[in-house]
Amino acid sequence: MNDAFRTTVLHVTTGSRETVKDLTRECESFLADTAAGADGLLNIFVPHATAGIAILETGAGSEDDLLAALRDLLPPDDRWRHRHGSRGHGRDHVLPALVPPHATLPVIAGRLELGTWQSICLVDTNGDNPDRQVRLSFLG
């Protein structure tokens, strides 16, 4: 393995309700330990069939707006063919088609190049699985 590639896994508890969890600080901490001031790319990947990664503003209501939009697009009801788990769980398996399970972001001089209001968030609508893993990988 190349010295310019580093990876780690975050263990995130999301709880029993749909949630948007800000991971920006964890990503910045990972880069502080691994990027050493270098340029490169940060890849964030959630290896779950019912969660995704979104880049959005946090703290001003956008998290609730996103979850409301997802409820409108993917209602938690009995219309889904995928029927194991709690009521409406089939929608959770469609989520990654709309909120992908990954994001790749530029890193310049060891720092994330996010816009002023952008944050890196785990989006999880699956209350049946509160324990998530998120893999962070730096290539520089």
PDB file of C-alpha atoms in Angstrom:
ATOM      1  CA  MET A   1       0.000   0.000   0.000  1.00  0.00           C
ATOM      2  CA  ASN A   2       1.186   3.482  -0.871  1.00  0.00           C
ATOM      3  CA  ASP A   3       2.111   5.858   1.982  1.00  0.00           C
ATOM      4  CA  ALA A   4      -0.139   8.461   0.337  1.00  0.00           C
ATOM      5  CA  PHE A   5      -3.262   6.389   1.046  1.00  0.00           C
ATOM      6  CA  ARG A   6      -4.722   6.333   4.563  1.00  0.00           C
ATOM      7  CA  THR A   7      -8.058   5.026   5.748  1.00  0.00           C
ATOM      8  CA  THR A   8     -10.056   4.614   8.927  1.00  0.00           C
ATOM      9  CA  VAL A   9     -13.571   3.604   9.938  1.00  0.00           C
ATOM     10  CA  LEU A  10     -15.836   5.762  12.077  1.00  0.00           C
ATOM     11  CA  HIS A  11     -18.442   4.010  14.194  1.00  0.00           C
ATOM     12  CA  VAL A  12     -21.568   6.159  14.343  1.00  0.00           C
ATOM     13  CA  THR A  13     -24.731   5.565  16.362  1.00  0.00           C
ATOM     14  CA  THR A  14     -27.720   7.127  14.617  1.00  0.00           C
ATOM     15  CA  GLY A  15     -30.514   5.991  16.932  1.00  0.00           C
ATOM     16  CA  SER A  16     -33.976   4.655  16.197  1.00  0.00           C
ATOM     17  CA  ARG A  17     -35.252   7.688  14.234  1.00  0.00           C
ATOM     18  CA  GLU A  18     -34.308   9.021  10.824  1.00  0.00           C
ATOM     19  CA  THR A  19     -31.418  11.416  11.138  1.00  0.00           C
ATOM     20  CA  VAL A  20     -28.868  13.629   9.447  1.00  0.00           C
ATOM     21  CA  LYS A  21     -25.591  13.434  11.381  1.00  0.00           C
ATOM     22  CA  ASP A  22     -22.862  15.995  10.725  1.00  0.00           C
ATOM     23  CA  LEU A  23     -19.478  14.263  10.280  1.00  0.00           C
ATOM     24  CA  THR A  24     -17.443  17.322   9.257  1.00  0.00           C
ATOM     25  CA  ARG A  25     -15.418  17.536  12.483  1.00  0.00           C
ATOM     26  CA  GLU A  26     -14.563  13.842  12.336  1.00  0.00           C
ATOM     27  CA  CYS A  27     -13.417  14.263   8.715  1.00  0.00           C
ATOM     28  CA  GLU A  28     -11.309  17.310   9.618  1.00  0.00           C
ATOM     29  CA  SER A  29      -9.750  15.437  12.542  1.00  0.00           C
ATOM     30  CA  PHE A  30      -8.904  12.488  10.288  1.00  0.00           C
ATOM     31  CA  LEU A  31      -7.233  14.832   7.793  1.00  0.00           C
ATOM     32  CA  ALA A  32      -5.295  16.610  10.545  1.00  0.00           C
ATOM     33  CA  ASP A  33      -3.810  13.230  11.501  1.00  0.00           C
ATOM     34  CA  THR A  34      -3.236  11.864   7.987  1.00  0.00           C
ATOM     35  CA  ALA A  35      -2.949  14.532   5.304  1.00  0.00           C
ATOM     36  CA  ALA A  36       0.041  16.303   6.898  1.00  0.00           C
ATOM     37  CA  GLY A  37      -0.584  19.455   4.862  1.00  0.00           C
ATOM     38  CA  ALA A  38      -0.775  17.607   1.552  1.00  0.00           C
ATOM     39  CA  ASP A  39      -3.171  18.058  -1.354  1.00  0.00           C
ATOM     40  CA  GLY A  40      -5.396  15.142  -2.274  1.00  0.00           C
ATOM     41  CA  LEU A  41      -8.878  13.702  -2.058  1.00  0.00           C
ATOM     42  CA  LEU A  42     -11.033  12.629   0.858  1.00  0.00           C
ATOM     43  CA  ASN A  43     -13.508   9.865   0.107  1.00  0.00           C
ATOM     44  CA  ILE A  44     -16.348   9.228   2.535  1.00  0.00           C
ATOM     45  CA  PHE A  45     -18.171   5.909   2.105  1.00  0.00           C
ATOM     46  CA  VAL A  46     -20.969   4.302   4.107  1.00  0.00           C
ATOM     47  CA  PRO A  47     -21.092   0.527   3.432  1.00  0.00           C
ATOM     48  CA  HIS A  48     -24.780   0.144   4.197  1.00  0.00           C
ATOM     49  CA  ALA A  49     -27.697  -0.436   1.819  1.00  0.00           C
ATOM     50  CA  THR A  50     -29.910   2.019   3.707  1.00  0.00           C
ATOM     51  CA  ALA A  51     -27.806   5.153   4.316  1.00  0.00           C
ATOM     52  CA  GLY A  52     -26.094   7.852   2.311  1.00  0.00           C
ATOM     53  CA  ILE A  53     -23.676  10.785   2.409  1.00  0.00           C
ATOM     54  CA  ALA A  54     -24.861  14.338   1.674  1.00  0.00           C
ATOM     55  CA  ILE A  55     -23.095  17.669   1.491  1.00  0.00           C
ATOM     56  CA  LEU A  56     -25.416  20.357   2.853  1.00  0.00           C
ATOM     57  CA  GLU A  57     -25.792  23.277   5.203  1.00  0.00           C
ATOM     58  CA  THR A  58     -26.459  22.269   8.795  1.00  0.00           C
ATOM     59  CA  GLY A  59     -27.855  24.103  11.788  1.00  0.00           C
ATOM     60  CA  ALA A  60     -30.374  26.252   9.886  1.00  0.00           C
ATOM     61  CA  GLY A  61     -33.110  23.672   9.355  1.00  0.00           C
ATOM     62  CA  SER A  62     -31.731  22.008   6.227  1.00  0.00           C
ATOM     63  CA  GLU A  63     -31.443  18.664   7.996  1.00  0.00           C
ATOM     64  CA  ASP A  64     -35.177  18.617   8.767  1.00  0.00           C
ATOM     65  CA  ASP A  65     -35.951  19.926   5.274  1.00  0.00           C
ATOM     66  CA  LEU A  66     -33.963  17.075   3.718  1.00  0.00           C
ATOM     67  CA  LEU A  67     -35.705  14.469   5.867  1.00  0.00           C
ATOM     68  CA  ALA A  68     -39.111  15.995   5.024  1.00  0.00           C
ATOM     69  CA  ALA A  69     -38.291  15.930   1.296  1.00  0.00           C
ATOM     70  CA  LEU A  70     -37.202  12.293   1.585  1.00  0.00           C
ATOM     71  CA  ARG A  71     -40.466  11.436   3.389  1.00  0.00           C
ATOM     72  CA  ASP A  72     -42.377  13.085   0.514  1.00  0.00           C
ATOM     73  CA  LEU A  73     -40.353  11.227  -2.133  1.00  0.00           C
ATOM     74  CA  LEU A  74     -40.065   7.954  -0.209  1.00  0.00           C
ATOM     75  CA  PRO A  75     -43.071   7.640   2.121  1.00  0.00           C
ATOM     76  CA  PRO A  76     -42.589   5.223   5.028  1.00  0.00           C
ATOM     77  CA  ASP A  77     -45.671   3.180   4.213  1.00  0.00           C
ATOM     78  CA  ASP A  78     -46.579  -0.258   2.860  1.00  0.00           C
ATOM     79  CA  ARG A  79     -46.173   0.470  -0.874  1.00  0.00           C
ATOM     80  CA  TRP A  80     -42.670  -1.038  -1.015  1.00  0.00           C
ATOM     81  CA  ARG A  81     -41.998  -4.542  -2.353  1.00  0.00           C
ATOM     82  CA  HIS A  82     -38.966  -4.857  -0.086  1.00  0.00           C
ATOM     83  CA  ARG A  83     -40.860  -5.713   3.100  1.00  0.00           C
ATOM     84  CA  HIS A  84     -38.619  -6.971   5.882  1.00  0.00           C
ATOM     85  CA  GLY A  85     -38.041  -4.808   8.949  1.00  0.00           C
ATOM     86  CA  SER A  86     -40.307  -2.098  10.272  1.00  0.00           C
ATOM     87  CA  ARG A  87     -43.212  -0.597   8.316  1.00  0.00           C
ATOM     88  CA  GLY A  88     -41.991   1.299   5.261  1.00  0.00           C
ATOM     89  CA  HIS A  89     -38.444  -0.056   5.522  1.00  0.00           C
ATOM     90  CA  GLY A  90     -38.389  -0.694   1.770  1.00  0.00           C
ATOM     91  CA  ARG A  91     -37.937   3.052   1.243  1.00  0.00           C
ATOM     92  CA  ASP A  92     -34.682   2.891   3.184  1.00  0.00           C
ATOM     93  CA  HIS A  93     -33.283   0.586   0.501  1.00  0.00           C
ATOM     94  CA  VAL A  94     -34.173   3.128  -2.210  1.00  0.00           C
ATOM     95  CA  LEU A  95     -32.510   6.011  -0.324  1.00  0.00           C
ATOM     96  CA  PRO A  96     -28.950   5.414  -1.674  1.00  0.00           C
ATOM     97  CA  ALA A  97     -30.232   5.969  -5.226  1.00  0.00           C
ATOM     98  CA  LEU A  98     -31.106   9.548  -4.185  1.00  0.00           C
ATOM     99  CA  VAL A  99     -28.511  10.165  -1.467  1.00  0.00           C
ATOM    100  CA  PRO A 100     -25.441   8.237  -2.624  1.00  0.00           C
ATOM    101  CA  PRO A 101     -23.409   6.161  -0.173  1.00  0.00           C
ATOM    102  CA  HIS A 102     -20.249   8.138  -0.953  1.00  0.00           C
ATOM    103  CA  ALA A 103     -18.721  11.560  -1.590  1.00  0.00           C
ATOM    104  CA  THR A 104     -15.258  12.603  -2.735  1.00  0.00           C
ATOM    105  CA  LEU A 105     -13.978  16.035  -1.769  1.00  0.00           C
ATOM    106  CA  PRO A 106     -10.826  18.022  -2.531  1.00  0.00           C
ATOM    107  CA  VAL A 107      -8.224  18.511   0.163  1.00  0.00           C
ATOM    108  CA  ILE A 108      -5.834  21.446  -0.275  1.00  0.00           C
ATOM    109  CA  ALA A 109      -2.850  21.873   2.045  1.00  0.00           C
ATOM    110  CA  GLY A 110      -4.363  19.272   4.377  1.00  0.00           C
ATOM    111  CA  ARG A 111      -7.740  21.023   4.703  1.00  0.00           C
ATOM    112  CA  LEU A 112     -11.158  20.203   3.288  1.00  0.00           C
ATOM    113  CA  GLU A 113     -12.260  22.523   0.502  1.00  0.00           C
ATOM    114  CA  LEU A 114     -15.871  22.915   1.561  1.00  0.00           C
ATOM    115  CA  GLY A 115     -18.001  25.967   0.820  1.00  0.00           C
ATOM    116  CA  THR A 116     -18.781  28.359   3.657  1.00  0.00           C
ATOM    117  CA  TRP A 117     -22.014  26.643   4.667  1.00  0.00           C
ATOM    118  CA  GLN A 118     -21.280  23.079   3.539  1.00  0.00           C
ATOM    119  CA  SER A 119     -21.028  20.130   5.909  1.00  0.00           C
ATOM    120  CA  ILE A 120     -20.496  16.408   5.370  1.00  0.00           C
ATOM    121  CA  CYS A 121     -23.478  14.448   6.668  1.00  0.00           C
ATOM    122  CA  LEU A 122     -24.552  10.860   7.128  1.00  0.00           C
ATOM    123  CA  VAL A 123     -28.220  10.481   6.131  1.00  0.00           C
ATOM    124  CA  ASP A 124     -29.919   7.516   7.777  1.00  0.00           C
ATOM    125  CA  THR A 125     -33.653   6.854   7.508  1.00  0.00           C
ATOM    126  CA  ASN A 126     -33.389   3.290   8.826  1.00  0.00           C
ATOM    127  CA  GLY A 127     -34.351   3.138  12.501  1.00  0.00           C
ATOM    128  CA  ASP A 128     -33.872  -0.639  12.467  1.00  0.00           C
ATOM    129  CA  ASN A 129     -30.063  -0.310  12.316  1.00  0.00           C
ATOM    130  CA  PRO A 130     -28.700   2.364  14.662  1.00  0.00           C
ATOM    131  CA  ASP A 131     -25.040   1.315  14.360  1.00  0.00           C
ATOM    132  CA  ARG A 132     -23.267   2.580  11.251  1.00  0.00           C
ATOM    133  CA  GLN A 133     -19.774   2.517   9.867  1.00  0.00           C
ATOM    134  CA  VAL A 134     -18.348   5.304   7.741  1.00  0.00           C
ATOM    135  CA  ARG A 135     -15.026   4.750   5.974  1.00  0.00           C
ATOM    136  CA  LEU A 136     -12.816   7.802   5.496  1.00  0.00           C
ATOM    137  CA  SER A 137      -9.970   7.471   2.968  1.00  0.00           C
ATOM    138  CA  PHE A 138      -7.363  10.079   2.068  1.00  0.00           C
ATOM    139  CA  LEU A 139      -5.439   9.809  -1.169  1.00  0.00           C
ATOM    140  CA  GLY A 140      -2.723  12.418  -1.512  1.00  0.00           C
TER     141      GLY A 140
END
